[in-house]
Each structure stands twice: as structure tokens, then as C-alpha cells.
Short mmCIF file of C-alpha atoms in Angstrom, two decimals:
data_model
loop_
_atom_site.label_atom_id
_atom_site.label_comp_id
_atom_site.label_asym_id
_atom_site.label_seq_id
_atom_site.Cartn_x
_atom_site.Cartn_y
_atom_site.Cartn_z
CA MET A 227 8.62 -2.43 -18.50
CA SER A 228 7.37 0.85 -19.93
CA ARG A 229 7.89 3.92 -17.81
CA PRO A 230 4.45 5.28 -16.96
CA TRP A 231 5.78 8.16 -14.91
CA PRO A 232 8.45 10.72 -15.82
CA VAL A 233 11.39 10.84 -13.42
CA ASN A 234 11.44 14.64 -13.47
CA ALA A 235 7.83 15.32 -12.63
CA LEU A 236 8.29 18.86 -11.31
CA MET A 237 5.70 21.11 -12.89
CA ILE A 238 8.36 23.70 -13.64
CA LYS A 239 9.31 21.67 -16.71
CA ASP A 240 5.74 21.32 -17.89
CA PRO A 241 4.81 23.58 -20.86
CA LEU A 242 1.10 23.16 -20.06
CA GLY A 243 1.78 24.51 -16.57
CA TRP A 244 3.49 27.58 -18.02
CA MET A 245 0.56 28.09 -20.40
CA VAL A 246 -1.88 28.04 -17.49
CA PHE A 247 0.37 30.42 -15.54
CA SER A 248 0.34 32.81 -18.53
CA LEU A 249 -3.46 32.69 -18.57
CA ILE A 250 -3.54 33.70 -14.89
CA LEU A 251 -1.18 36.59 -15.64
CA LEU A 252 -3.47 37.62 -18.50
CA SER A 253 -6.54 37.57 -16.28
CA THR A 254 -4.68 39.59 -13.61
CA TRP A 255 -3.78 42.24 -16.17
CA LEU A 256 -7.41 42.36 -17.36
CA VAL A 257 -8.81 42.61 -13.82
CA PHE A 258 -6.45 45.34 -12.62
CA PHE A 259 -5.79 47.38 -15.79
CA VAL A 260 -8.56 46.75 -18.33
CA ALA A 261 -11.77 46.39 -16.29
CA PRO A 262 -13.30 49.80 -15.50
CA THR A 263 -13.59 50.95 -11.90
CA GLU A 264 -17.06 50.49 -10.49
CA ALA A 265 -18.81 53.76 -9.59
CA THR A 266 -20.23 52.85 -6.15
CA MET A 267 -17.69 50.48 -4.59
CA GLY A 268 -14.57 51.65 -6.38
CA ASP A 269 -11.53 49.40 -6.86
CA VAL A 270 -12.55 46.85 -4.24
CA GLN A 271 -15.33 45.64 -6.58
CA ARG A 272 -12.54 43.87 -8.55
CA ILE A 273 -12.73 41.11 -5.92
CA VAL A 274 -15.86 39.96 -7.77
CA TYR A 275 -13.80 38.64 -10.72
CA LEU A 276 -11.84 36.31 -8.45
CA HIS A 277 -14.88 35.45 -6.34
CA VAL A 278 -17.02 34.34 -9.30
CA ALA A 279 -14.12 32.34 -10.79
CA VAL A 280 -13.39 30.40 -7.57
CA ALA A 281 -17.10 29.95 -6.80
CA TRP A 282 -17.55 28.38 -10.23
CA GLY A 283 -14.46 26.22 -9.57
CA GLY A 284 -15.92 25.01 -6.28
CA LEU A 285 -19.26 24.06 -7.81
CA ALA A 286 -17.60 22.41 -10.81
CA GLY A 287 -15.27 20.50 -8.46
CA ALA A 288 -18.20 19.24 -6.39
CA SER A 289 -20.08 18.23 -9.57
CA VAL A 290 -17.12 16.35 -11.05
CA MET A 291 -16.44 14.69 -7.69
CA GLY A 292 -20.07 13.52 -7.50
CA CYS A 293 -20.28 12.35 -11.13
CA CYS A 294 -16.96 10.45 -10.94
CA GLY A 295 -18.05 8.98 -7.61
CA VAL A 296 -21.19 7.65 -9.29
CA ALA A 297 -19.09 6.35 -12.21
CA PHE A 298 -16.97 4.42 -9.69
CA LEU A 299 -20.05 2.94 -8.03
CA ILE A 300 -21.28 1.75 -11.44
CA HIS A 301 -18.02 0.59 -13.09
CA LYS A 302 -15.98 -0.32 -9.95
CA LYS A 303 -12.81 1.11 -11.50
CA LEU A 304 -10.44 2.99 -9.19
CA ALA A 305 -9.52 5.34 -12.04
CA TRP A 306 -12.87 7.07 -11.51
CA ASP A 307 -12.09 7.51 -7.82
CA TYR A 308 -8.80 9.26 -8.68
CA TRP A 309 -10.74 11.79 -10.76
CA SER A 310 -13.29 12.15 -7.96
CA GLN A 311 -10.67 12.76 -5.29
CA ALA A 312 -8.60 15.13 -7.42
CA ALA A 313 -11.63 17.22 -8.42
CA GLY A 314 -12.84 17.25 -4.83
CA GLU A 315 -9.52 18.52 -3.48
CA VAL A 316 -9.29 21.35 -6.00
CA GLY A 317 -12.99 22.06 -5.45
CA TRP A 318 -12.39 22.31 -1.73
CA LEU A 319 -9.58 24.81 -2.31
CA CYS A 320 -11.97 26.83 -4.49
CA ALA A 321 -14.79 26.59 -1.93
CA THR A 322 -12.42 27.94 0.74
CA LEU A 323 -11.35 30.83 -1.48
CA THR A 324 -15.01 31.54 -2.32
CA LEU A 325 -15.76 32.03 1.37
CA VAL A 326 -12.63 34.13 1.91
CA SER A 327 -13.11 36.41 -1.12
CA GLY A 328 -16.87 36.66 -0.52
CA SER A 329 -16.25 37.62 3.07
CA ALA A 330 -13.82 40.36 2.04
CA TRP A 331 -16.29 41.69 -0.51
CA ALA A 332 -19.16 41.54 2.02
CA HIS A 333 -17.10 43.55 4.52
CA GLU A 334 -16.76 46.36 2.00
CA ALA A 335 -20.29 46.14 0.55
CA TRP A 336 -22.44 45.25 3.54
CA GLY A 337 -20.16 46.28 6.41
CA THR A 338 -19.99 42.76 7.84
CA TRP A 339 -17.63 39.81 7.27
CA TRP A 340 -20.41 37.25 7.53
CA THR A 341 -24.18 37.02 7.62
CA TRP A 342 -26.39 33.92 7.72
CA GLU A 343 -27.77 34.67 4.29
CA PRO A 344 -29.16 31.70 2.23
CA ARG A 345 -26.39 31.56 -0.42
CA LEU A 346 -23.60 32.13 2.09
CA THR A 347 -25.02 29.43 4.34
CA ALA A 348 -25.42 26.98 1.45
CA SER A 349 -21.80 27.70 0.39
CA LEU A 350 -20.59 27.07 3.95
CA VAL A 351 -22.54 23.79 4.00
CA LEU A 352 -20.79 22.79 0.74
CA TRP A 353 -17.42 23.55 2.35
CA PHE A 354 -18.32 21.32 5.33
CA ILE A 355 -19.48 18.56 2.97
CA PHE A 356 -16.07 18.65 1.23
CA ALA A 357 -14.33 18.63 4.62
CA GLY A 358 -16.43 15.73 5.90
CA ILE A 359 -15.81 13.62 2.81
CA PHE A 360 -12.04 14.08 3.00
CA LEU A 361 -11.98 13.49 6.74
CA LEU A 362 -13.84 10.22 6.31
CA ARG A 363 -11.75 9.17 3.30
CA SER A 364 -8.54 9.70 5.24
CA ALA A 365 -9.76 7.27 7.90
CA ILE A 366 -10.20 4.36 5.45
CA ASP A 367 -7.14 2.40 4.31
CA ASP A 368 -8.66 0.02 1.79
CA PRO A 369 -8.75 1.94 -1.55
CA VAL A 370 -11.89 0.17 -2.87
CA ARG A 371 -13.86 0.75 0.32
CA ARG A 372 -12.60 4.33 0.48
CA ALA A 373 -13.73 4.90 -3.10
CA ARG A 374 -17.16 3.36 -2.39
CA VAL A 375 -17.75 5.49 0.70
CA GLY A 376 -16.36 8.58 -1.09
CA GLY A 377 -18.64 7.95 -4.07
CA VAL A 378 -21.78 7.66 -1.97
CA LEU A 379 -20.93 10.77 0.07
CA ALA A 380 -20.00 12.77 -3.03
CA LEU A 381 -23.38 11.86 -4.51
CA VAL A 382 -25.14 13.04 -1.34
CA GLY A 383 -22.98 16.20 -1.32
CA MET A 384 -24.08 17.02 -4.87
CA SER A 385 -27.56 17.75 -3.53
CA ASP A 386 -26.22 21.02 -2.08
CA ILE A 387 -25.13 22.31 -5.52
CA PRO A 388 -28.62 23.35 -6.77
CA LEU A 389 -29.22 24.95 -3.39
CA VAL A 390 -26.07 27.09 -3.74
CA ILE A 391 -26.97 28.08 -7.31
CA MET A 392 -30.66 28.79 -6.72
CA ALA A 393 -30.47 30.18 -3.16
CA THR A 394 -30.67 33.78 -4.36
CA ARG A 395 -33.81 33.01 -6.38
CA TRP A 396 -35.60 30.61 -4.04
CA PHE A 397 -35.05 32.53 -0.80
CA ARG A 398 -35.00 36.18 0.11
CA GLY A 399 -31.42 37.25 0.80
CA VAL A 400 -28.94 40.08 0.34
CA HIS A 401 -26.56 38.30 -2.07
CA PRO A 402 -26.69 39.88 -5.56
CA VAL A 403 -28.61 37.68 -8.05
CA SER A 404 -27.01 38.66 -11.36
CA PRO A 405 -26.03 42.32 -11.21
CA ALA A 406 -26.05 44.42 -14.37
CA MET A 407 -22.50 44.92 -15.63
CA GLU A 408 -20.87 47.13 -18.21
CA PRO A 409 -19.94 45.08 -21.34
CA ARG A 410 -16.18 45.49 -20.66
CA MET A 411 -16.67 44.19 -17.09
CA ARG A 412 -18.67 41.22 -18.40
CA TRP A 413 -15.91 40.33 -20.87
CA VAL A 414 -13.22 40.55 -18.20
CA LEU A 415 -15.34 38.37 -15.91
CA LEU A 416 -15.85 35.77 -18.65
CA VAL A 417 -12.14 35.63 -19.56
CA THR A 418 -11.15 35.45 -15.87
CA VAL A 419 -13.52 32.53 -15.29
CA ILE A 420 -12.07 30.72 -18.34
CA CYS A 421 -8.45 31.36 -17.22
CA TYR A 422 -9.06 30.13 -13.67
CA THR A 423 -11.02 27.14 -14.97
CA ALA A 424 -7.93 26.20 -17.01
CA LEU A 425 -5.81 26.42 -13.83
CA PHE A 426 -8.24 24.27 -11.84
CA ALA A 427 -8.51 21.69 -14.64
CA TYR A 428 -4.71 21.55 -14.83
CA LEU A 429 -4.39 21.02 -11.07
CA VAL A 430 -7.04 18.28 -11.17
CA MET A 431 -5.22 16.49 -14.01
CA ARG A 432 -1.88 16.67 -12.20
CA ARG A 433 -3.37 15.45 -8.92
CA ARG A 434 -5.22 12.58 -10.65
CA ARG A 435 -2.00 11.49 -12.33
CA GLN A 436 -0.23 11.63 -9.00
CA LEU A 437 -2.89 9.43 -7.34
CA GLU A 438 -2.52 6.95 -10.20
CA GLY A 439 1.25 6.98 -9.72
CA MET A 440 0.89 6.39 -5.98
CA GLU A 441 -1.28 3.35 -6.65
CA LEU A 442 1.28 2.06 -9.15
CA ALA A 443 4.07 2.51 -6.59
CA SER A 444 2.06 0.57 -3.99
CA GLN A 445 1.53 -2.26 -6.48
CA LEU A 446 5.24 -2.33 -7.37
CA GLU A 447 6.18 -2.40 -3.69
CA ALA A 448 3.73 -5.23 -3.04
CA SER A 449 5.06 -7.27 -5.96
CA ALA A 450 8.68 -6.55 -4.94
CA TRP A 451 7.87 -7.84 -1.46
CA ALA A 452 6.19 -10.95 -2.90
CA THR A 453 9.15 -11.82 -5.17
CA CYS A 454 11.83 -10.93 -2.63
CA PRO A 455 14.28 -13.89 -2.26
CA VAL A 456 14.14 -15.50 1.17
CA PRO A 457 17.50 -15.69 2.98
CA HIS A 458 18.63 -19.26 3.86
CA HIS A 459 20.12 -19.88 7.32
CA MET B 185 -2.40 47.13 1.51
CA ASP B 186 -6.18 47.27 1.14
CA THR B 187 -8.88 44.59 1.12
CA LEU B 188 -8.61 44.08 -2.65
CA HIS B 189 -4.88 43.38 -2.69
CA VAL B 190 -4.96 41.28 0.49
CA THR B 191 -7.77 39.12 -0.96
CA TYR B 192 -5.89 38.47 -4.22
CA ALA B 193 -2.64 37.84 -2.31
CA VAL B 194 -4.34 35.28 -0.06
CA ALA B 195 -6.00 33.52 -3.01
CA TRP B 196 -2.80 33.33 -5.08
CA SER B 197 -0.78 32.16 -2.08
CA ALA B 198 -3.29 29.36 -1.42
CA MET B 199 -3.20 28.27 -5.07
CA ALA B 200 0.59 28.49 -5.18
CA CYS B 201 0.87 26.38 -1.99
CA PHE B 202 -1.42 23.75 -3.49
CA ALA B 203 0.62 23.66 -6.72
CA LEU B 204 3.93 23.57 -4.82
CA LYS B 205 2.77 20.75 -2.56
CA LEU B 206 1.64 18.85 -5.65
CA ALA B 207 4.97 19.40 -7.41
CA MET B 208 7.00 18.28 -4.39
CA ALA B 209 4.87 15.17 -3.94
CA ASN B 210 5.30 14.44 -7.66
CA ALA B 211 9.05 14.68 -7.37
CA ARG B 212 9.08 12.32 -4.36
CA LEU B 213 6.80 9.88 -6.17
CA SER B 214 9.02 9.91 -9.26
CA ARG B 215 12.07 9.05 -7.15
CA ARG B 216 10.11 6.27 -5.41
CA LEU B 217 8.98 4.79 -8.73
CA ALA B 218 12.47 5.03 -10.24
CA ARG B 219 13.91 3.22 -7.18
CA LEU B 220 11.26 0.50 -7.39
CA GLU B 221 11.88 -0.01 -11.10
CA ALA B 222 15.62 -0.27 -10.48
CA GLN B 223 15.00 -2.81 -7.70
CA ALA B 224 12.71 -4.82 -9.97
CA ARG B 225 15.46 -4.96 -12.63
CA GLU B 226 18.19 -5.98 -10.16
CA THR B 227 16.27 -8.58 -8.13
CA PRO B 228 16.15 -11.99 -9.87
CA PRO B 229 12.74 -13.64 -9.64
CA THR B 230 12.61 -16.24 -6.90
CA THR B 231 12.26 -19.90 -7.87
CA GLU B 232 10.85 -20.97 -4.54
CA PRO B 233 7.09 -21.05 -4.14
CA LEU B 234 5.89 -18.50 -1.62
CA THR B 235 4.21 -21.16 0.54
CA GLN B 236 7.54 -23.03 0.85
CA ALA B 237 9.35 -19.80 1.68
CA ALA B 238 6.83 -19.02 4.38
#
């Protein structure tokens, strides 16, 4: 029997993990020491680099979750559901951090932690969609049924993505649309988004592999139970 | 500590917790799979049909 899973699966021994960690260190150095200080808001404007990166991660996570959910509904292969679940979990983490970092920025820029502004509201709705999907998934034991329900809900949840992206253009709100940035700021923002995307992709890959391993363990346990010798009395 | 540093600290802590939880679950899963593989090697396949055993 080939070993599909390494015995020492701690990420500390994973060179890819260290590479991703180095990218995050690089982006931190760029954000705090290379990006110029913004004239109006001062240092606190640096929250934007993190905020944009996690917001992108949340939207990408929701998109991947929806697309993989649809792929499961078409092909009926659980492998697609593992991708969907993994991307959704990381996307949910990003959606949470988007709300937290956005709130902190709003407090400094607008003087309030929260306002029912179109993009903020659409982002909160996306967070609740993620939460609802995972709550429902956790209540279903059968993996195929769970994947089917998750796929349908992820597809429905995807409808909020264009709303989040276009909210600043379609509706009148206070959220900045695409503020003019100094070239050095734009470069730092771009590199930060790339670095954080690498981290999120890495986490999704690790989580997907873990879900696959959990399914394998369940199958092994089931087969071990089926072939277990029966004691004779 | 100002808003900027608190925000980054919260975000990194959340990401680190996610990664740590993942790593710990991976380690547990690896042990579980290794144990199951060892059991599968040690246990001889049964010759009795399952229906008879039941």
C-alpha cells in the first residue's frame, strides 16, 4: 500500500510554507518601511494594504468555493467538494479580517466603526453567507449530501460577489471607489496582494489535502471494521 | 499601540491561529493514518463471509 500521507505533516517542515512565510515578511517590510506615509491620514493609512489583500482573498475564496461547488454538482466527485470547503474556510477567514481591518480604517477616516454603506453591507452579507454555509454543512453527516447542499448554497452565495465589487459604482456610498495612489504605494499594494494570495492559496492547498486525508482515514477505518476477525465463543 | 499596529496584530494572530490549527490537525491525522496502516498490515484478512459472521 502506497503511503498517500506523510507521517510528519507539520507545516514547520514544509519548504513551501517557509517560502510563503518569507513573502509575508517581505510584504510587511514593504508596507511599514518602503511605502510612503500618506499626507492626510498619516501612518494609519497603511491598513489599506492589508485590507485590500484580505478583501481580495475573501472574494477569491467565495468564487473558488462556488466554482468548485458547481464542479461537484456536475461531476459528482468529492474531490471538488474538498476544494470548495477549503477555499470557503480560508475565504471566511479573509472576509472576517476584511470587516475587522475595514472597521479600523473607517474609525480613523470617517470617525465611526461601522456604517450601513452599500459595500460594507454587501461584505457583511457575504460573511453571513459563508457562516450559513458552514453552519449547514456541519449539520449534515453524509459527505455526498453535504457536498450537494454546500455546492448549491455556494452557487447562490456567489451572487453576492458582483454586488460587493460593484457596490461603490452602482450605489451612492462613502467607500472609496479606486483612490489615486502614488506609484510606490501602488507597487507596494500589488506586491502585498500577491504575497497574501500566496499565503491563502497555500492554506487552501493544505486544508484540501487534510480533508482528503480525513476521508481516506474514514475509508480505512470502515474497511478495518469490515475485515475485523470475529471472536469465537 | 495604535489602530494600525493593533489591526495588523489581530490579522496576523488570526492567520497564525488558522495555520496552527491546521498543522495540529495534520499531525493528528498523520498519526491516525499511520496507526490504521499498521493495523491493516497486522490483521490477517478474515476467511469467514461477513453474513456468516453476523
